[in-house]
């Protein structure tokens, strides 16, 4: 029986990031930047007012508050944001300015409105101002030659804004890996049909496709596929040729799964092994097609399939996205009730993670009861916000003991 870590290492070795592509910045959010974005011009590109007020020469208002009496200056005009006509301030003059307006020549500070009487033709000054106050100088944010967004940065709202600010409408990124999800099983029917005797809805293709999107992949849900050898080969071969990762649920265990593996073996290397984990011990992994595309064979049980996806497939997607840390965040939590696991296998048990408001300590309640009794209960997985990770050498965790807990996607 192979350890979880050994299997994860085999999977990670197959990770190949898709070639970088250039996309519109509006489509780049969440992707990793694949280039050093170097600015060509300063930002801001001109001296501008940082606040509504009056542009002045600071030397003209230095005496305010020094007992020299009241100071008032004539207002030479008003400058709006976006004004394109240059203006010049004469000594002992002020200009009304809006936030973002270009500063007139000779002005070196902006008096906030609250420091004046708000006059239109003449303004009374209530406080002095130092040189450079409330002015955004040319290049304060970015100078030509500065790197605005570095390669390897995950592009978020701030990066999108910065790209726009430096005049970039497209950016080179690592694209989302394409993931194909399909299921096999004579008992399966699509959710659009009414199942007959002995039939069940196809849960896996929908659940696993959603898990793929959550991990960051571009997903193609193929749905239920035929197990006829010729049709199966054509379908799988077609998906392998147009995707970076392929997942087939229901392809381990039973005579039908054996015939599936026989067909897949014609397309490349495929191994079904027993991994020291539960649920989902029996699973398959191989590399098929001319490009040796990673292909996973998952159990038919929806909970087991989702757990195997979380432990094996999701890290591969994250690596293909260029993420340096492909695994979920793990914290330590104190158990609120005993937890049973299977000796010799790492347990990935669904649970609810909470936090003590007084101490800040993490607390966890395992869901589903004893191992093997309820691994089929998809409803409990839907209620879970974490996976409780029980080491393979532990078969019983007592109340109050500390365990590792992996965060699942946030709900709400």
mmCIF file of C-alpha atoms in Angstrom, residues 118-334:
data_model
loop_
_atom_site.group_PDB
_atom_site.id
_atom_site.type_symbol
_atom_site.label_atom_id
_atom_site.label_comp_id
_atom_site.label_asym_id
_atom_site.label_seq_id
_atom_site.Cartn_x
_atom_site.Cartn_y
_atom_site.Cartn_z
ATOM 1 C CA UNK A 118 -13.987 79.373 0.487
ATOM 2 C CA UNK A 119 -13.950 82.705 -1.327
ATOM 3 C CA UNK A 120 -14.452 82.814 -5.079
ATOM 4 C CA UNK A 121 -12.761 86.037 -6.203
ATOM 5 C CA UNK A 122 -10.599 86.434 -3.108
ATOM 6 C CA UNK A 123 -9.811 83.826 -0.484
ATOM 7 C CA UNK A 124 -8.988 84.417 3.171
ATOM 8 C CA UNK A 125 -6.240 82.110 4.482
ATOM 9 C CA UNK A 126 -6.735 80.677 7.996
ATOM 10 C CA UNK A 127 -3.605 78.488 8.219
ATOM 11 C CA UNK A 128 -0.199 78.282 6.597
ATOM 12 C CA UNK A 129 0.863 75.298 4.516
ATOM 13 C CA UNK A 130 4.261 73.746 3.878
ATOM 14 C CA UNK A 131 5.738 73.245 0.434
ATOM 15 C CA UNK A 132 4.544 70.025 -1.197
ATOM 16 C CA UNK A 133 1.505 69.623 1.060
ATOM 17 C CA UNK A 134 -1.514 67.968 -0.585
ATOM 18 C CA UNK A 135 0.267 67.660 -3.926
ATOM 19 C CA UNK A 136 0.892 64.412 -5.791
ATOM 20 C CA UNK A 137 4.186 64.938 -7.583
ATOM 21 C CA UNK A 138 4.995 63.498 -10.992
ATOM 22 C CA UNK A 139 6.127 59.893 -10.523
ATOM 23 C CA UNK A 140 5.191 59.709 -6.826
ATOM 24 C CA UNK A 141 3.579 56.297 -7.398
ATOM 25 C CA UNK A 142 5.679 54.844 -10.214
ATOM 26 C CA UNK A 143 8.755 56.032 -12.099
ATOM 27 C CA UNK A 144 9.629 54.969 -15.659
ATOM 28 C CA UNK A 145 11.475 51.648 -15.510
ATOM 29 C CA UNK A 146 9.814 50.577 -12.245
ATOM 30 C CA UNK A 147 8.242 47.113 -12.156
ATOM 31 C CA UNK A 148 4.506 47.625 -11.658
ATOM 32 C CA UNK A 149 3.584 43.920 -11.431
ATOM 33 C CA UNK A 150 6.193 41.212 -10.991
ATOM 34 C CA UNK A 151 6.179 37.806 -12.640
ATOM 35 C CA UNK A 152 4.756 35.269 -10.205
ATOM 36 C CA UNK A 153 2.311 37.733 -8.648
ATOM 37 C CA UNK A 154 -1.310 36.619 -8.375
ATOM 38 C CA UNK A 155 -3.314 39.331 -10.087
ATOM 39 C CA UNK A 156 -5.950 40.785 -7.777
ATOM 40 C CA UNK A 157 -8.017 43.985 -7.851
ATOM 41 C CA UNK A 158 -5.032 46.174 -6.916
ATOM 42 C CA UNK A 159 -2.867 44.668 -9.672
ATOM 43 C CA UNK A 160 -5.641 45.100 -12.242
ATOM 44 C CA UNK A 161 -5.913 48.740 -11.206
ATOM 45 C CA UNK A 162 -2.150 49.239 -11.414
ATOM 46 C CA UNK A 163 -2.024 47.663 -14.875
ATOM 47 C CA UNK A 164 -4.717 50.061 -16.009
ATOM 48 C CA UNK A 165 -2.920 52.970 -14.353
ATOM 49 C CA UNK A 166 0.280 52.314 -16.312
ATOM 50 C CA UNK A 167 -1.638 51.990 -19.576
ATOM 51 C CA UNK A 168 -1.609 48.213 -20.042
ATOM 52 C CA UNK A 169 -4.766 46.731 -21.557
ATOM 53 C CA UNK A 170 -3.353 43.184 -21.840
ATOM 54 C CA UNK A 171 -0.981 41.130 -19.714
ATOM 55 C CA UNK A 172 0.827 37.791 -20.048
ATOM 56 C CA UNK A 173 -0.511 35.250 -17.536
ATOM 57 C CA UNK A 174 -0.404 31.563 -16.730
ATOM 58 C CA UNK A 175 -3.855 30.417 -17.927
ATOM 59 C CA UNK A 176 -6.200 28.138 -16.047
ATOM 60 C CA UNK A 177 -5.485 24.466 -16.787
ATOM 61 C CA UNK A 178 -8.273 22.784 -18.746
ATOM 62 C CA UNK A 179 -9.929 19.972 -16.794
ATOM 63 C CA UNK A 180 -12.295 17.389 -18.255
ATOM 64 C CA UNK A 181 -14.662 15.499 -15.922
ATOM 65 C CA UNK A 182 -16.597 12.384 -16.944
ATOM 66 C CA UNK A 183 -18.258 9.410 -15.275
ATOM 67 C CA UNK A 184 -18.823 5.748 -16.078
ATOM 68 C CA UNK A 185 -21.475 3.451 -14.648
ATOM 69 C CA UNK A 186 -24.456 1.601 -16.077
ATOM 70 C CA UNK A 187 -26.542 2.734 -13.111
ATOM 71 C CA UNK A 188 -26.102 6.456 -13.818
ATOM 72 C CA UNK A 189 -28.653 8.833 -15.317
ATOM 73 C CA UNK A 190 -28.366 12.587 -15.758
ATOM 74 C CA UNK A 191 -30.244 14.858 -13.371
ATOM 75 C CA UNK A 192 -32.536 15.891 -16.224
ATOM 76 C CA UNK A 193 -34.058 12.390 -16.276
ATOM 77 C CA UNK A 194 -36.057 10.382 -13.749
ATOM 78 C CA UNK A 195 -34.073 7.379 -12.491
ATOM 79 C CA UNK A 196 -35.665 3.980 -12.897
ATOM 80 C CA UNK A 197 -35.222 0.867 -10.771
ATOM 81 C CA UNK A 198 -31.546 0.361 -9.982
ATOM 82 C CA UNK A 199 -30.555 3.762 -11.349
ATOM 83 C CA UNK A 200 -29.084 6.767 -9.541
ATOM 84 C CA UNK A 201 -28.377 10.340 -10.517
ATOM 85 C CA UNK A 202 -24.940 11.250 -11.854
ATOM 86 C CA UNK A 203 -23.638 13.210 -8.877
ATOM 87 C CA UNK A 204 -19.914 12.986 -9.533
ATOM 88 C CA UNK A 205 -19.611 14.857 -12.815
ATOM 89 C CA UNK A 206 -21.415 17.864 -11.317
ATOM 90 C CA UNK A 207 -19.644 17.785 -7.932
ATOM 91 C CA UNK A 208 -16.182 17.205 -9.372
ATOM 92 C CA UNK A 209 -16.643 19.862 -12.043
ATOM 93 C CA UNK A 210 -17.552 22.331 -9.281
ATOM 94 C CA UNK A 211 -14.491 21.247 -7.296
ATOM 95 C CA UNK A 212 -12.348 21.841 -10.360
ATOM 96 C CA UNK A 213 -13.674 25.352 -10.816
ATOM 97 C CA UNK A 214 -13.132 26.040 -7.128
ATOM 98 C CA UNK A 215 -9.495 24.965 -7.552
ATOM 99 C CA UNK A 216 -9.066 27.389 -10.442
ATOM 100 C CA UNK A 217 -9.404 25.141 -13.506
ATOM 101 C CA UNK A 218 -11.329 25.778 -16.707
ATOM 102 C CA UNK A 219 -13.739 22.849 -16.583
ATOM 103 C CA UNK A 220 -15.456 20.818 -19.268
ATOM 104 C CA UNK A 221 -18.101 18.536 -17.710
ATOM 105 C CA UNK A 222 -18.527 15.696 -20.206
ATOM 106 C CA UNK A 223 -20.972 13.803 -17.981
ATOM 107 C CA UNK A 224 -21.817 10.121 -18.394
ATOM 108 C CA UNK A 225 -19.819 8.299 -21.057
ATOM 109 C CA UNK A 226 -20.299 4.936 -22.715
ATOM 110 C CA UNK A 227 -18.216 1.937 -21.644
ATOM 111 C CA UNK A 228 -18.310 0.459 -25.135
ATOM 112 C CA UNK A 229 -14.576 0.015 -25.847
ATOM 113 C CA UNK A 230 -14.566 1.893 -29.168
ATOM 114 C CA UNK A 231 -16.732 4.789 -27.963
ATOM 115 C CA UNK A 232 -14.854 4.985 -24.669
ATOM 116 C CA UNK A 233 -11.499 5.186 -26.397
ATOM 117 C CA UNK A 234 -12.694 7.900 -28.780
ATOM 118 C CA UNK A 235 -14.144 9.958 -25.953
ATOM 119 C CA UNK A 236 -11.141 9.704 -23.638
ATOM 120 C CA UNK A 237 -8.654 10.230 -26.444
ATOM 121 C CA UNK A 238 -10.514 13.352 -27.554
ATOM 122 C CA UNK A 239 -10.532 14.787 -24.030
ATOM 123 C CA UNK A 240 -6.868 13.955 -23.463
ATOM 124 C CA UNK A 241 -5.958 15.806 -26.659
ATOM 125 C CA UNK A 242 -7.666 19.043 -25.616
ATOM 126 C CA UNK A 243 -7.177 19.199 -21.823
ATOM 127 C CA UNK A 244 -4.315 19.370 -19.334
ATOM 128 C CA UNK A 245 -6.046 17.134 -16.737
ATOM 129 C CA UNK A 246 -8.721 14.436 -17.093
ATOM 130 C CA UNK A 247 -10.818 12.931 -14.289
ATOM 131 C CA UNK A 248 -12.946 9.806 -14.714
ATOM 132 C CA UNK A 249 -15.183 8.849 -11.773
ATOM 133 C CA UNK A 250 -16.497 5.316 -11.274
ATOM 134 C CA UNK A 251 -13.486 3.740 -12.976
ATOM 135 C CA UNK A 252 -12.081 1.798 -10.014
ATOM 136 C CA UNK A 253 -13.599 -1.394 -8.622
ATOM 137 C CA UNK A 254 -15.910 -3.862 -10.377
ATOM 138 C CA UNK A 255 -15.976 -5.519 -13.791
ATOM 139 C CA UNK A 256 -16.973 -2.314 -15.613
ATOM 140 C CA UNK A 257 -13.978 -0.508 -14.187
ATOM 141 C CA UNK A 258 -11.716 -3.335 -15.320
ATOM 142 C CA UNK A 259 -12.867 -2.931 -18.915
ATOM 143 C CA UNK A 260 -12.311 0.837 -18.663
ATOM 144 C CA UNK A 261 -8.751 0.344 -17.469
ATOM 145 C CA UNK A 262 -8.095 -2.076 -20.328
ATOM 146 C CA UNK A 263 -9.083 0.588 -22.852
ATOM 147 C CA UNK A 264 -7.085 3.312 -21.109
ATOM 148 C CA UNK A 265 -3.979 1.129 -21.087
ATOM 149 C CA UNK A 266 -4.003 1.367 -24.876
ATOM 150 C CA UNK A 267 -3.554 5.143 -24.611
ATOM 151 C CA UNK A 268 -0.631 5.223 -22.173
ATOM 152 C CA UNK A 269 0.448 4.370 -18.650
ATOM 153 C CA UNK A 270 -2.338 3.824 -16.128
ATOM 154 C CA UNK A 271 -2.041 2.335 -12.663
ATOM 155 C CA UNK A 272 -4.754 1.544 -10.142
ATOM 156 C CA UNK A 273 -3.310 1.305 -6.659
ATOM 157 C CA UNK A 274 -4.359 1.145 -3.047
ATOM 158 C CA UNK A 275 -3.329 4.321 -1.258
ATOM 159 C CA UNK A 276 -3.022 4.493 2.521
ATOM 160 C CA UNK A 277 -5.902 6.918 3.004
ATOM 161 C CA UNK A 278 -9.603 6.824 3.724
ATOM 162 C CA UNK A 279 -12.047 7.351 2.246
ATOM 163 C CA UNK A 280 -10.985 6.670 -1.346
ATOM 164 C CA UNK A 281 -8.204 4.147 -0.829
ATOM 165 C CA UNK A 282 -8.508 2.583 -4.288
ATOM 166 C CA UNK A 283 -7.726 5.095 -7.028
ATOM 167 C CA UNK A 284 -5.970 5.321 -10.344
ATOM 168 C CA UNK A 285 -3.462 7.674 -11.905
ATOM 169 C CA UNK A 286 -1.594 7.670 -15.178
ATOM 170 C CA UNK A 287 -0.451 9.747 -18.121
ATOM 171 C CA UNK A 288 -2.164 9.205 -21.442
ATOM 172 C CA UNK A 289 -1.795 10.406 -25.006
ATOM 173 C CA UNK A 290 1.134 11.862 -26.901
ATOM 174 C CA UNK A 291 1.470 14.674 -24.360
ATOM 175 C CA UNK A 292 1.286 12.339 -21.343
ATOM 176 C CA UNK A 293 -1.722 14.141 -19.880
ATOM 177 C CA UNK A 294 -2.421 13.345 -16.201
ATOM 178 C CA UNK A 295 -5.564 11.196 -15.894
ATOM 179 C CA UNK A 296 -7.215 10.273 -12.595
ATOM 180 C CA UNK A 297 -9.552 7.366 -11.921
ATOM 181 C CA UNK A 298 -11.764 8.104 -8.918
ATOM 182 C CA UNK A 299 -14.214 5.986 -6.919
ATOM 183 C CA UNK A 300 -17.925 5.975 -7.755
ATOM 184 C CA UNK A 301 -18.836 6.975 -4.192
ATOM 185 C CA UNK A 302 -19.379 10.777 -4.327
ATOM 186 C CA UNK A 303 -17.820 11.506 -0.941
ATOM 187 C CA UNK A 304 -14.795 9.321 -1.666
ATOM 188 C CA UNK A 305 -14.451 10.894 -5.119
ATOM 189 C CA UNK A 306 -14.526 14.425 -3.679
ATOM 190 C CA UNK A 307 -11.974 13.567 -0.990
ATOM 191 C CA UNK A 308 -9.590 11.982 -3.509
ATOM 192 C CA UNK A 309 -10.051 15.035 -5.727
ATOM 193 C CA UNK A 310 -9.216 17.304 -2.791
ATOM 194 C CA UNK A 311 -6.111 15.347 -1.799
ATOM 195 C CA UNK A 312 -4.729 14.429 -5.237
ATOM 196 C CA UNK A 313 -6.290 16.414 -8.078
ATOM 197 C CA UNK A 314 -6.644 19.862 -6.537
ATOM 198 C CA UNK A 315 -2.907 20.207 -5.718
ATOM 199 C CA UNK A 316 -2.082 19.351 -9.344
ATOM 200 C CA UNK A 317 -4.433 22.075 -10.572
ATOM 201 C CA UNK A 318 -2.846 24.577 -8.219
ATOM 202 C CA UNK A 319 0.655 23.593 -9.362
ATOM 203 C CA UNK A 320 -0.439 23.951 -12.982
ATOM 204 C CA UNK A 321 -1.610 27.476 -12.146
ATOM 205 C CA UNK A 322 1.901 28.236 -10.938
ATOM 206 C CA UNK A 323 1.012 28.374 -7.244
ATOM 207 C CA UNK A 324 3.996 27.953 -4.962
ATOM 208 C CA UNK A 325 1.850 26.433 -2.207
ATOM 209 C CA UNK A 326 -0.694 24.045 -3.754
ATOM 210 C CA UNK A 327 -2.091 22.660 -0.502
ATOM 211 C CA UNK A 328 -4.916 24.037 1.619
ATOM 212 C CA UNK A 329 -4.128 26.064 4.696
ATOM 213 C CA UNK A 330 -3.776 23.777 7.720
ATOM 214 C CA UNK A 331 -4.369 24.798 11.336
ATOM 215 C CA UNK A 332 -4.389 22.895 14.588
ATOM 216 C CA UNK A 333 -7.698 22.504 16.390
ATOM 217 C CA UNK A 334 -8.905 20.888 19.590
#
